[in-house]
């Protein structure tokens, strides 16, 4: 159920008895020599849309740009500044709230987005709290009880266990075989056969994009994406969708 394939009267009808929506959020950034630049946006979209099908929930257009400043030393990466990202997420949520959505569930494909999205949620809740306070003084009507949630598609217990069982330590932290598998499952024609160098080790925290490239010269971070297969991607999507659909139903049922 895609919001962009709906008409406005259809969305109005949906809102009469359903206040929830799913928003996939990713990034446009290098994923090593064999992973697609769109990996994080594609994985969030592939999985987020299936969660929408499983729960009969509208899925908003994917926010394909994220906080990718640390990948900027690699060609093709496009980043938002954290401050821009906070405003973009805020504007998406407030637009949805204006129309009557009250449960906004972000399916995330990029760890680098988490801090900015959480900061946006704080801004949104503060904005609503101000409106609530002024409604107590009779200035305006009280705002709705809006909840926002952010779930990383790879982080549920069962999805994490499957990633570990498939790849062990070769899963690594960036350009992982699991995320590459998910994109290759959905877009098998985009598989790449590239000779990769030895596994890199994470020795210390990176300081900015040039230092990241110095530490991880081909863009991968302790991962071996040559292990990726479309069949693994299908299994990972299935487990992640089941877990996230459960998370979503619990989110809707929260008191
Ligand atoms: Ni990624």
PDB file of C-alpha atoms and ligand atoms in Angstrom:
ATOM      1  CA  UNK A   1       0.000   0.000   0.000  1.00  0.00           C
ATOM      2  CA  UNK A   2       1.950   2.953  -1.291  1.00  0.00           C
ATOM      3  CA  UNK A   3       0.952   6.483  -0.360  1.00  0.00           C
ATOM      4  CA  UNK A   4       2.157   7.705  -3.747  1.00  0.00           C
ATOM      5  CA  UNK A   5      -0.231   5.295  -5.486  1.00  0.00           C
ATOM      6  CA  UNK A   6      -3.228   6.530  -3.456  1.00  0.00           C
ATOM      7  CA  UNK A   7      -5.585   9.450  -4.119  1.00  0.00           C
ATOM      8  CA  UNK A   8      -6.398  12.013  -1.452  1.00  0.00           C
ATOM      9  CA  UNK A   9      -9.982  10.765  -0.932  1.00  0.00           C
ATOM     10  CA  UNK A  10      -8.576   7.247  -0.429  1.00  0.00           C
ATOM     11  CA  UNK A  11      -6.165   8.528   2.239  1.00  0.00           C
ATOM     12  CA  UNK A  12      -9.044  10.365   3.920  1.00  0.00           C
ATOM     13  CA  UNK A  13     -11.105   7.162   4.031  1.00  0.00           C
ATOM     14  CA  UNK A  14      -8.122   5.199   5.424  1.00  0.00           C
ATOM     15  CA  UNK A  15      -7.639   7.763   8.205  1.00  0.00           C
ATOM     16  CA  UNK A  16     -11.196   7.258   9.456  1.00  0.00           C
ATOM     17  CA  UNK A  17     -10.077   4.084  11.248  1.00  0.00           C
ATOM     18  CA  UNK A  18      -6.283   3.887  10.857  1.00  0.00           C
ATOM     19  CA  UNK A  19      -3.813   6.483  12.132  1.00  0.00           C
ATOM     20  CA  UNK A  20      -0.589   4.654  11.277  1.00  0.00           C
ATOM     21  CA  UNK A  21       1.942   5.101   8.479  1.00  0.00           C
ATOM     22  CA  UNK A  22       5.351   3.631   7.657  1.00  0.00           C
ATOM     23  CA  UNK A  23       8.200   5.828   6.373  1.00  0.00           C
ATOM     24  CA  UNK A  24      11.317   4.104   4.930  1.00  0.00           C
ATOM     25  CA  UNK A  25      14.443   6.169   5.531  1.00  0.00           C
ATOM     26  CA  UNK A  26      17.890   5.425   4.097  1.00  0.00           C
ATOM     27  CA  UNK A  27      20.972   7.055   2.661  1.00  0.00           C
ATOM     28  CA  UNK A  28      22.740   7.563  -0.655  1.00  0.00           C
ATOM     29  CA  UNK A  29      26.344   6.581   0.027  1.00  0.00           C
ATOM     30  CA  UNK A  30      29.196   4.339  -1.057  1.00  0.00           C
ATOM     31  CA  UNK A  31      28.925   0.671  -0.063  1.00  0.00           C
ATOM     32  CA  UNK A  32      32.358  -0.624  -1.029  1.00  0.00           C
ATOM     33  CA  UNK A  33      33.409  -1.793  -4.503  1.00  0.00           C
ATOM     34  CA  UNK A  34      30.521  -4.281  -4.902  1.00  0.00           C
ATOM     35  CA  UNK A  35      27.602  -2.658  -3.008  1.00  0.00           C
ATOM     36  CA  UNK A  36      25.206  -0.188  -4.595  1.00  0.00           C
ATOM     37  CA  UNK A  37      25.257   3.520  -3.656  1.00  0.00           C
ATOM     38  CA  UNK A  38      21.537   3.218  -2.917  1.00  0.00           C
ATOM     39  CA  UNK A  39      21.890   0.203  -0.601  1.00  0.00           C
ATOM     40  CA  UNK A  40      20.562   1.844   2.584  1.00  0.00           C
ATOM     41  CA  UNK A  41      17.578   3.485   0.892  1.00  0.00           C
ATOM     42  CA  UNK A  42      16.806   0.324  -1.121  1.00  0.00           C
ATOM     43  CA  UNK A  43      16.926  -2.013   1.897  1.00  0.00           C
ATOM     44  CA  UNK A  44      14.656   0.296   3.952  1.00  0.00           C
ATOM     45  CA  UNK A  45      12.258   0.571   1.010  1.00  0.00           C
ATOM     46  CA  UNK A  46      12.203  -3.157   0.135  1.00  0.00           C
ATOM     47  CA  UNK A  47      11.541  -4.129   3.755  1.00  0.00           C
ATOM     48  CA  UNK A  48       9.352  -1.138   4.723  1.00  0.00           C
ATOM     49  CA  UNK A  49       7.001  -1.757   1.798  1.00  0.00           C
ATOM     50  CA  UNK A  50       6.603  -5.418   2.721  1.00  0.00           C
ATOM     51  CA  UNK A  51       5.827  -4.438   6.330  1.00  0.00           C
ATOM     52  CA  UNK A  52       3.132  -2.168   4.879  1.00  0.00           C
ATOM     53  CA  UNK A  53       1.677  -5.080   2.873  1.00  0.00           C
ATOM     54  CA  UNK A  54       1.769  -7.385   5.922  1.00  0.00           C
ATOM     55  CA  UNK A  55      -0.012  -4.866   8.158  1.00  0.00           C
ATOM     56  CA  UNK A  56      -2.255  -3.159   5.547  1.00  0.00           C
ATOM     57  CA  UNK A  57      -0.587   0.170   6.236  1.00  0.00           C
ATOM     58  CA  UNK A  58       0.255   3.016   3.905  1.00  0.00           C
ATOM     59  CA  UNK A  59       3.966   3.396   3.178  1.00  0.00           C
ATOM     60  CA  UNK A  60       5.189   6.931   2.458  1.00  0.00           C
ATOM     61  CA  UNK A  61       7.795   7.643  -0.247  1.00  0.00           C
ATOM     62  CA  UNK A  62      11.294   6.677   0.891  1.00  0.00           C
ATOM     63  CA  UNK A  63      13.537   9.392   2.264  1.00  0.00           C
ATOM     64  CA  UNK A  64      16.572   8.305   0.222  1.00  0.00           C
ATOM     65  CA  UNK A  65      19.025  10.886   1.617  1.00  0.00           C
ATOM     66  CA  UNK A  66      20.530  10.644   5.077  1.00  0.00           C
ATOM     67  CA  UNK A  67      23.463  11.651   7.227  1.00  0.00           C
ATOM     68  CA  UNK A  68      26.426  10.291   5.233  1.00  0.00           C
ATOM     69  CA  UNK A  69      29.111  12.907   5.875  1.00  0.00           C
ATOM     70  CA  UNK A  70      31.677  10.247   6.836  1.00  0.00           C
ATOM     71  CA  UNK A  71      31.357   8.658   3.357  1.00  0.00           C
ATOM     72  CA  UNK A  72      31.947  11.869   1.411  1.00  0.00           C
ATOM     73  CA  UNK A  73      35.515  10.938   0.412  1.00  0.00           C
ATOM     74  CA  UNK A  74      33.964   8.312  -1.916  1.00  0.00           C
ATOM     75  CA  UNK A  75      32.516   9.354  -5.257  1.00  0.00           C
ATOM     76  CA  UNK A  76      28.735   9.336  -5.624  1.00  0.00           C
ATOM     77  CA  UNK A  77      27.839   9.848  -1.963  1.00  0.00           C
ATOM     78  CA  UNK A  78      25.235  12.542  -1.245  1.00  0.00           C
ATOM     79  CA  UNK A  79      24.743  13.713   2.351  1.00  0.00           C
ATOM     80  CA  UNK A  80      22.420  15.862   4.401  1.00  0.00           C
ATOM     81  CA  UNK A  81      23.882  17.818   7.296  1.00  0.00           C
ATOM     82  CA  UNK A  82      22.441  16.595  10.609  1.00  0.00           C
ATOM     83  CA  UNK A  83      20.677  19.951  11.054  1.00  0.00           C
ATOM     84  CA  UNK A  84      19.036  19.612   7.600  1.00  0.00           C
ATOM     85  CA  UNK A  85      17.989  16.080   8.320  1.00  0.00           C
ATOM     86  CA  UNK A  86      16.335  17.058  11.591  1.00  0.00           C
ATOM     87  CA  UNK A  87      14.269  19.669   9.744  1.00  0.00           C
ATOM     88  CA  UNK A  88      13.336  17.281   6.895  1.00  0.00           C
ATOM     89  CA  UNK A  89      12.154  14.572   9.318  1.00  0.00           C
ATOM     90  CA  UNK A  90      10.267  17.173  11.362  1.00  0.00           C
ATOM     91  CA  UNK A  91       8.517  18.524   8.242  1.00  0.00           C
ATOM     92  CA  UNK A  92       7.497  15.033   7.063  1.00  0.00           C
ATOM     93  CA  UNK A  93       6.018  14.160  10.475  1.00  0.00           C
ATOM     94  CA  UNK A  94       4.225  17.485  10.959  1.00  0.00           C
ATOM     95  CA  UNK A  95       2.713  17.211   7.440  1.00  0.00           C
ATOM     96  CA  UNK A  96       1.391  13.736   8.251  1.00  0.00           C
ATOM     97  CA  UNK A  97       0.074  14.902  11.641  1.00  0.00           C
ATOM     98  CA  UNK A  98      -1.825  17.760  10.027  1.00  0.00           C
ATOM     99  CA  UNK A  99      -3.807  15.215   7.992  1.00  0.00           C
ATOM    100  CA  UNK A 100      -4.587  13.005  10.981  1.00  0.00           C
ATOM    101  CA  UNK A 101      -1.756  10.455  11.147  1.00  0.00           C
ATOM    102  CA  UNK A 102      -0.735   9.860  14.759  1.00  0.00           C
ATOM    103  CA  UNK A 103       1.555   6.798  14.661  1.00  0.00           C
ATOM    104  CA  UNK A 104       4.598   7.320  12.456  1.00  0.00           C
ATOM    105  CA  UNK A 105       6.897   4.317  12.113  1.00  0.00           C
ATOM    106  CA  UNK A 106      10.253   4.847  10.421  1.00  0.00           C
ATOM    107  CA  UNK A 107      12.026   1.792   8.960  1.00  0.00           C
ATOM    108  CA  UNK A 108      15.688   2.784   8.827  1.00  0.00           C
ATOM    109  CA  UNK A 109      18.458   1.466   6.553  1.00  0.00           C
ATOM    110  CA  UNK A 110      21.427   3.514   7.826  1.00  0.00           C
ATOM    111  CA  UNK A 111      22.962   3.618  11.317  1.00  0.00           C
ATOM    112  CA  UNK A 112      24.322   7.133  10.675  1.00  0.00           C
ATOM    113  CA  UNK A 113      20.733   8.455  10.618  1.00  0.00           C
ATOM    114  CA  UNK A 114      19.845   7.414  14.142  1.00  0.00           C
ATOM    115  CA  UNK A 115      21.149  10.445  16.079  1.00  0.00           C
ATOM    116  CA  UNK A 116      19.564  12.973  13.713  1.00  0.00           C
ATOM    117  CA  UNK A 117      16.195  11.179  13.569  1.00  0.00           C
ATOM    118  CA  UNK A 118      16.072  10.869  17.363  1.00  0.00           C
ATOM    119  CA  UNK A 119      16.883  14.588  17.646  1.00  0.00           C
ATOM    120  CA  UNK A 120      14.017  15.302  15.219  1.00  0.00           C
ATOM    121  CA  UNK A 121      11.650  13.233  17.390  1.00  0.00           C
ATOM    122  CA  UNK A 122      12.662  15.365  20.416  1.00  0.00           C
ATOM    123  CA  UNK A 123      11.978  18.564  18.472  1.00  0.00           C
ATOM    124  CA  UNK A 124       8.578  17.245  17.364  1.00  0.00           C
ATOM    125  CA  UNK A 125       7.536  16.167  20.858  1.00  0.00           C
ATOM    126  CA  UNK A 126       8.642  19.520  22.259  1.00  0.00           C
ATOM    127  CA  UNK A 127       6.648  21.360  19.594  1.00  0.00           C
ATOM    128  CA  UNK A 128       3.535  19.321  20.449  1.00  0.00           C
ATOM    129  CA  UNK A 129       4.132  19.861  24.185  1.00  0.00           C
ATOM    130  CA  UNK A 130       4.194  23.635  23.627  1.00  0.00           C
ATOM    131  CA  UNK A 131       0.871  23.397  21.774  1.00  0.00           C
ATOM    132  CA  UNK A 132      -0.556  21.277  24.599  1.00  0.00           C
ATOM    133  CA  UNK A 133       0.580  23.836  27.178  1.00  0.00           C
ATOM    134  CA  UNK A 134      -1.010  26.700  25.276  1.00  0.00           C
ATOM    135  CA  UNK A 135      -4.214  24.678  24.831  1.00  0.00           C
ATOM    136  CA  UNK A 136      -4.336  24.378  28.644  1.00  0.00           C
ATOM    137  CA  UNK A 137      -4.424  28.187  28.689  1.00  0.00           C
ATOM    138  CA  UNK A 138      -7.292  28.162  26.158  1.00  0.00           C
ATOM    139  CA  UNK A 139      -5.200  29.533  23.270  1.00  0.00           C
ATOM    140  CA  UNK A 140      -5.774  26.616  20.880  1.00  0.00           C
ATOM    141  CA  UNK A 141      -7.247  23.136  20.714  1.00  0.00           C
ATOM    142  CA  UNK A 142      -5.045  20.380  22.201  1.00  0.00           C
ATOM    143  CA  UNK A 143      -2.845  18.593  19.642  1.00  0.00           C
ATOM    144  CA  UNK A 144      -3.286  14.844  19.045  1.00  0.00           C
ATOM    145  CA  UNK A 145      -1.262  12.206  20.927  1.00  0.00           C
ATOM    146  CA  UNK A 146       1.441  11.700  18.280  1.00  0.00           C
ATOM    147  CA  UNK A 147       4.002   8.887  18.570  1.00  0.00           C
ATOM    148  CA  UNK A 148       7.075   8.345  16.411  1.00  0.00           C
ATOM    149  CA  UNK A 149       9.253   5.231  16.310  1.00  0.00           C
ATOM    150  CA  UNK A 150      12.503   4.351  14.540  1.00  0.00           C
ATOM    151  CA  UNK A 151      13.515   0.753  13.812  1.00  0.00           C
ATOM    152  CA  UNK A 152      16.737  -0.343  12.131  1.00  0.00           C
ATOM    153  CA  UNK A 153      15.716  -3.206   9.826  1.00  0.00           C
ATOM    154  CA  UNK A 154      18.777  -5.300  10.738  1.00  0.00           C
ATOM    155  CA  UNK A 155      18.597  -4.929  14.525  1.00  0.00           C
ATOM    156  CA  UNK A 156      15.744  -7.187  15.679  1.00  0.00           C
ATOM    157  CA  UNK A 157      16.785 -10.275  17.690  1.00  0.00           C
ATOM    158  CA  UNK A 158      15.882 -12.827  14.995  1.00  0.00           C
ATOM    159  CA  UNK A 159      17.337 -10.778  12.156  1.00  0.00           C
ATOM    160  CA  UNK A 160      20.552 -10.252  14.130  1.00  0.00           C
ATOM    161  CA  UNK A 161      20.764 -13.996  14.876  1.00  0.00           C
ATOM    162  CA  UNK A 162      20.296 -14.848  11.184  1.00  0.00           C
ATOM    163  CA  UNK A 163      22.976 -12.329  10.137  1.00  0.00           C
ATOM    164  CA  UNK A 164      25.402 -13.822  12.665  1.00  0.00           C
ATOM    165  CA  UNK A 165      24.644 -17.402  11.586  1.00  0.00           C
ATOM    166  CA  UNK A 166      25.110 -16.568   7.906  1.00  0.00           C
ATOM    167  CA  UNK A 167      28.263 -14.441   8.120  1.00  0.00           C
ATOM    168  CA  UNK A 168      29.737 -14.461  11.662  1.00  0.00           C
ATOM    169  CA  UNK A 169      32.425 -11.793  12.069  1.00  0.00           C
ATOM    170  CA  UNK A 170      32.502 -11.182   8.290  1.00  0.00           C
ATOM    171  CA  UNK A 171      29.214  -9.274   8.655  1.00  0.00           C
ATOM    172  CA  UNK A 172      31.238  -6.224   9.767  1.00  0.00           C
ATOM    173  CA  UNK A 173      29.714  -2.737  10.095  1.00  0.00           C
ATOM    174  CA  UNK A 174      29.399  -1.176   6.667  1.00  0.00           C
ATOM    175  CA  UNK A 175      28.774  -2.622   3.193  1.00  0.00           C
ATOM    176  CA  UNK A 176      27.728  -5.757   5.047  1.00  0.00           C
ATOM    177  CA  UNK A 177      26.949  -9.012   3.228  1.00  0.00           C
ATOM    178  CA  UNK A 178      23.435  -8.895   4.705  1.00  0.00           C
ATOM    179  CA  UNK A 179      22.488  -5.488   3.285  1.00  0.00           C
ATOM    180  CA  UNK A 180      24.105  -6.336  -0.059  1.00  0.00           C
ATOM    181  CA  UNK A 181      22.140  -9.639  -0.101  1.00  0.00           C
ATOM    182  CA  UNK A 182      18.860  -7.772   0.434  1.00  0.00           C
ATOM    183  CA  UNK A 183      19.519  -5.478  -2.546  1.00  0.00           C
ATOM    184  CA  UNK A 184      20.617  -8.412  -4.740  1.00  0.00           C
ATOM    185  CA  UNK A 185      17.460 -10.328  -3.838  1.00  0.00           C
ATOM    186  CA  UNK A 186      15.260  -7.421  -4.953  1.00  0.00           C
ATOM    187  CA  UNK A 187      17.454  -6.414  -7.917  1.00  0.00           C
ATOM    188  CA  UNK A 188      19.278  -9.594  -9.042  1.00  0.00           C
ATOM    189  CA  UNK A 189      20.422  -7.893 -12.240  1.00  0.00           C
ATOM    190  CA  UNK A 190      22.505  -5.495 -10.089  1.00  0.00           C
ATOM    191  CA  UNK A 191      24.860  -8.149  -8.670  1.00  0.00           C
ATOM    192  CA  UNK A 192      28.568  -7.357  -8.974  1.00  0.00           C
ATOM    193  CA  UNK A 193      31.457  -9.775  -9.137  1.00  0.00           C
ATOM    194  CA  UNK A 194      34.409  -7.790  -7.796  1.00  0.00           C
ATOM    195  CA  UNK A 195      37.684  -9.071  -6.340  1.00  0.00           C
ATOM    196  CA  UNK A 196      37.904  -7.677  -2.799  1.00  0.00           C
ATOM    197  CA  UNK A 197      41.067  -7.139  -0.750  1.00  0.00           C
ATOM    198  CA  UNK A 198      41.640  -8.583   2.755  1.00  0.00           C
ATOM    199  CA  UNK A 199      39.158  -7.866   5.543  1.00  0.00           C
ATOM    200  CA  UNK A 200      39.854  -4.534   7.262  1.00  0.00           C
ATOM    201  CA  UNK A 201      39.896  -4.249  11.055  1.00  0.00           C
ATOM    202  CA  UNK A 202      38.353  -1.425  13.074  1.00  0.00           C
ATOM    203  CA  UNK A 203      41.288  -0.069  15.110  1.00  0.00           C
ATOM    204  CA  UNK A 204      39.873   3.232  16.276  1.00  0.00           C
ATOM    205  CA  UNK A 205      36.999   5.679  15.684  1.00  0.00           C
ATOM    206  CA  UNK A 206      37.309   7.644  12.434  1.00  0.00           C
ATOM    207  CA  UNK A 207      37.483  11.443  12.414  1.00  0.00           C
ATOM    208  CA  UNK A 208      35.735  12.773   9.342  1.00  0.00           C
ATOM    209  CA  UNK A 209      35.556  11.549   5.712  1.00  0.00           C
ATOM    210  CA  UNK A 210      39.254  11.581   4.754  1.00  0.00           C
ATOM    211  CA  UNK A 211      40.211   9.693   7.884  1.00  0.00           C
ATOM    212  CA  UNK A 212      37.450   7.157   7.191  1.00  0.00           C
ATOM    213  CA  UNK A 213      38.956   6.515   3.744  1.00  0.00           C
ATOM    214  CA  UNK A 214      42.440   6.254   5.231  1.00  0.00           C
ATOM    215  CA  UNK A 215      41.224   3.577   7.659  1.00  0.00           C
ATOM    216  CA  UNK A 216      38.913   1.800   5.191  1.00  0.00           C
ATOM    217  CA  UNK A 217      40.437   2.387   1.733  1.00  0.00           C
ATOM    218  CA  UNK A 218      37.796   0.578  -0.345  1.00  0.00           C
ATOM    219  CA  UNK A 219      34.874   1.775   1.777  1.00  0.00           C
ATOM    220  CA  UNK A 220      34.001  -1.491   3.517  1.00  0.00           C
ATOM    221  CA  UNK A 221      34.193  -1.578   7.292  1.00  0.00           C
ATOM    222  CA  UNK A 222      35.353  -5.032   8.488  1.00  0.00           C
ATOM    223  CA  UNK A 223      32.820  -6.720   6.199  1.00  0.00           C
ATOM    224  CA  UNK A 224      33.032  -9.339   3.451  1.00  0.00           C
ATOM    225  CA  UNK A 225      30.204  -8.596   1.007  1.00  0.00           C
ATOM    226  CA  UNK A 226      31.538 -11.268  -1.392  1.00  0.00           C
ATOM    227  CA  UNK A 227      29.489 -13.651   0.798  1.00  0.00           C
ATOM    228  CA  UNK A 228      26.242 -11.961  -0.290  1.00  0.00           C
ATOM    229  CA  UNK A 229      23.647 -13.947  -2.262  1.00  0.00           C
ATOM    230  CA  UNK A 230      20.091 -13.210  -3.406  1.00  0.00           C
ATOM    231  CA  UNK A 231      18.894 -16.349  -1.550  1.00  0.00           C
ATOM    232  CA  UNK A 232      20.289 -14.990   1.746  1.00  0.00           C
ATOM    233  CA  UNK A 233      18.585 -11.694   0.953  1.00  0.00           C
ATOM    234  CA  UNK A 234      15.231 -13.433   0.622  1.00  0.00           C
ATOM    235  CA  UNK A 235      15.647 -15.078   4.054  1.00  0.00           C
ATOM    236  CA  UNK A 236      16.780 -11.834   5.680  1.00  0.00           C
ATOM    237  CA  UNK A 237      13.845  -9.893   4.218  1.00  0.00           C
ATOM    238  CA  UNK A 238      11.376 -12.525   5.379  1.00  0.00           C
ATOM    239  CA  UNK A 239      12.664 -12.524   8.989  1.00  0.00           C
ATOM    240  CA  UNK A 240      13.050  -8.735   9.168  1.00  0.00           C
ATOM    241  CA  UNK A 241       9.534  -8.146   7.806  1.00  0.00           C
ATOM    242  CA  UNK A 242       8.016 -10.558  10.338  1.00  0.00           C
ATOM    243  CA  UNK A 243       9.870  -8.855  13.216  1.00  0.00           C
ATOM    244  CA  UNK A 244       9.098  -5.322  12.094  1.00  0.00           C
ATOM    245  CA  UNK A 245       5.420  -6.115  11.461  1.00  0.00           C
ATOM    246  CA  UNK A 246       5.286  -7.358  15.059  1.00  0.00           C
ATOM    247  CA  UNK A 247       7.069  -4.168  16.265  1.00  0.00           C
ATOM    248  CA  UNK A 248       4.585  -2.092  14.274  1.00  0.00           C
ATOM    249  CA  UNK A 249       1.519  -3.857  15.706  1.00  0.00           C
ATOM    250  CA  UNK A 250       2.902  -3.377  19.234  1.00  0.00           C
ATOM    251  CA  UNK A 251       3.531   0.305  18.462  1.00  0.00           C
ATOM    252  CA  UNK A 252      -0.099   0.773  17.352  1.00  0.00           C
ATOM    253  CA  UNK A 253      -1.356  -1.020  20.484  1.00  0.00           C
ATOM    254  CA  UNK A 254       0.725   1.123  22.901  1.00  0.00           C
ATOM    255  CA  UNK A 255      -1.402   2.935  25.459  1.00  0.00           C
TER     256      UNK A 255
HETATM  257 NI1  LIG B   1      24.436   0.470   4.560  1.00  0.00          NI
END
